[in-house]
Coordinates of N, CA and C in Angstrom, one line a residue:
X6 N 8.2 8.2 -3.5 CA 8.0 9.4 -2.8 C 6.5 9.5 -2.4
X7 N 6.0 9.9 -1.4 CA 4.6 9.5 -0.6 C 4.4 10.8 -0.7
X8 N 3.1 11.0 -1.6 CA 2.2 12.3 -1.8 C 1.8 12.7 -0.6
X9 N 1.6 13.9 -0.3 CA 0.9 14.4 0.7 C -0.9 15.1 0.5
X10 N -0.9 15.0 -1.0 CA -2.0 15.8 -1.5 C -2.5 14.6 -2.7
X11 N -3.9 14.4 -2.5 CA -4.7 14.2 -3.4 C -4.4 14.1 -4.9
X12 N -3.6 13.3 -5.6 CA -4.1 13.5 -7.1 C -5.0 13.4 -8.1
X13 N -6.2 13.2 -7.2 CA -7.5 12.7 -8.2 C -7.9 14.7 -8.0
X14 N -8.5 15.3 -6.5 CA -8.9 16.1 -6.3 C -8.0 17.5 -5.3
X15 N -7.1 16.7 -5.2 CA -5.9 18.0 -4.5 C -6.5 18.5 -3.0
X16 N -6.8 17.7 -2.5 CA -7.2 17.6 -1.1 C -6.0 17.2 -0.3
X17 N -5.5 18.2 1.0 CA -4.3 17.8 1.5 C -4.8 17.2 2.9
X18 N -6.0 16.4 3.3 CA -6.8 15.8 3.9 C -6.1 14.5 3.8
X19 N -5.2 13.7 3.7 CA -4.7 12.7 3.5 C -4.5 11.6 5.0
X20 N -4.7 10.6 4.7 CA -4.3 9.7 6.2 C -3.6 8.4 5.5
X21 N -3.5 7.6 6.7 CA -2.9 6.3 6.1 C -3.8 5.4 6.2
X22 N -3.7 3.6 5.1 CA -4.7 3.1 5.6 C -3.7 1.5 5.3
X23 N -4.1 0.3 5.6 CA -3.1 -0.9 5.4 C -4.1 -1.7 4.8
X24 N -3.8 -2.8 4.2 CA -4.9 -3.9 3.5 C -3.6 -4.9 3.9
X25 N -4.4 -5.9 4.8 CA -3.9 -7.0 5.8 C -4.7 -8.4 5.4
X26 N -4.6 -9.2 6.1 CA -5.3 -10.7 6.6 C -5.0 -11.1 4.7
X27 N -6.4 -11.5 3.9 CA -6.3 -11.8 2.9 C -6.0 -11.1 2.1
X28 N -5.1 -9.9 2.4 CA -5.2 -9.0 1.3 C -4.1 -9.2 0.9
X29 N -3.0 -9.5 1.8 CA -1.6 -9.3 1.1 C -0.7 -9.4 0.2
X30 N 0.0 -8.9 -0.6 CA 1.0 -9.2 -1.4 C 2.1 -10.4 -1.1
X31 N 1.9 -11.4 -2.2 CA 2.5 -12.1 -1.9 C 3.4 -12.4 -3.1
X32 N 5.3 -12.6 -2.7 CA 6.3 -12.5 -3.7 C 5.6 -13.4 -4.9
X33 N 5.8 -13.7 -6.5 CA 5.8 -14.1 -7.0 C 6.4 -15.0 -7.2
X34 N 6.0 -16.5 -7.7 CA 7.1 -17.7 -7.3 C 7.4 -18.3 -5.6
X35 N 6.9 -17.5 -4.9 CA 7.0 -17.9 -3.8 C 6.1 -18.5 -3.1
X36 N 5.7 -19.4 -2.9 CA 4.8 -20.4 -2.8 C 4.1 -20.4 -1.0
X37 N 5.3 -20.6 -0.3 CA 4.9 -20.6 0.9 C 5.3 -19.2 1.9
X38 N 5.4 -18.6 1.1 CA 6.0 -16.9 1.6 C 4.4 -16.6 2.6
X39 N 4.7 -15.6 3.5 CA 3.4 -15.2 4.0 C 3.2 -13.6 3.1
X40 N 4.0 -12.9 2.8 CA 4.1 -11.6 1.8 C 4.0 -10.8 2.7
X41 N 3.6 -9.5 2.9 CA 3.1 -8.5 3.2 C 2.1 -7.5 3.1
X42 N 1.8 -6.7 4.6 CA 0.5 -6.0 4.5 C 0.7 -4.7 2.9
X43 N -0.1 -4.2 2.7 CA -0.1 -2.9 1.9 C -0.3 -1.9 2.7
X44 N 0.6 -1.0 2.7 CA 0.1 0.2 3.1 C -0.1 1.2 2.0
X45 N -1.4 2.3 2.3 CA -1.6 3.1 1.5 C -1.7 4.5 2.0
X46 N -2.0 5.2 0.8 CA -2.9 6.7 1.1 C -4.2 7.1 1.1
X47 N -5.2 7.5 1.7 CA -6.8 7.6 1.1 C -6.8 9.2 1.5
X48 N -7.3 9.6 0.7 CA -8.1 11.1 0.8 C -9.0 10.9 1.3
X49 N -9.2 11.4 2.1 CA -9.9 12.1 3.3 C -11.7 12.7 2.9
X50 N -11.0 13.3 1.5 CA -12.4 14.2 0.7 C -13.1 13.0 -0.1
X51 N -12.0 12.6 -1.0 CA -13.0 11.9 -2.4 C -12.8 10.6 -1.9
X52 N -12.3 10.1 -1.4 CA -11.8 8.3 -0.6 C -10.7 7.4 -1.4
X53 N -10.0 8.4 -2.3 CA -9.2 8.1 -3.8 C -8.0 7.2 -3.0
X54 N -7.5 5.9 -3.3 CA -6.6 5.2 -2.6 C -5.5 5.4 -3.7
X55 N -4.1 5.7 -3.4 CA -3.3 6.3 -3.9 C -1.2 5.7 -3.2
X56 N -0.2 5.6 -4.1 CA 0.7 5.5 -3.1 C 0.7 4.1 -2.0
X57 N 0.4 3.1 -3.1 CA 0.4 1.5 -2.3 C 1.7 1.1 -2.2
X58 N 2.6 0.7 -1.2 CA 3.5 -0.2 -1.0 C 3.6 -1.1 -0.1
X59 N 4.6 -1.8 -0.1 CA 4.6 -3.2 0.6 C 4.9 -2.8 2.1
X60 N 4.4 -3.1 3.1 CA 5.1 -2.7 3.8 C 6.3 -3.4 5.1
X61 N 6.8 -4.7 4.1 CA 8.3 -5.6 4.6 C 8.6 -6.1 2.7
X62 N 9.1 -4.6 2.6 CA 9.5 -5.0 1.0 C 10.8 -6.0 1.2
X63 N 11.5 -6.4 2.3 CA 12.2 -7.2 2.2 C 11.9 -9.0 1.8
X64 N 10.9 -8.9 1.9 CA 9.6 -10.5 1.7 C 9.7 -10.6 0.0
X65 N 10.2 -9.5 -0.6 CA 10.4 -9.4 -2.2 C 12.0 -9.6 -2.8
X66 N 12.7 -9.5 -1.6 CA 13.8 -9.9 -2.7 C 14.3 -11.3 -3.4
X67 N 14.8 -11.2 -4.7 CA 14.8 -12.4 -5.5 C 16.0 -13.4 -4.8
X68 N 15.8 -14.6 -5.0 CA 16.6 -15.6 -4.6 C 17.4 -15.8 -5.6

């Protein structure tokens, strides 16, 4: 479930942010997988990054 509010400082200042290129999650065991970007939450007030998921969780399912 994707917060809408701050849990470090309860700021409802909330946006979205992605961590891409070298960032990505990549399946475990899977060697030549390209994985997926992260997408996140950042507060707006304190810059608190929060609520990370994959975002092609299907790049995770087990063989």
């Amino acid at each position: 479930m994707v917060q809408t509010r701050c849990p470090k400082c309860g700021s409802t200042r909330v946006g979205k942010g992605k961590l891409s290129g070298y960032a990505t999650l990549q399946p475990k065991g899977k060697v030549f997988s390209l994985g997926s970007a992260i997408i996140t939450n950042v507060c707006s007030e304190c810059g608190f990054i929060f609520d990370l998921y994959a975002e092609k969780p299907e790049k995770f399912i087990p063989r």
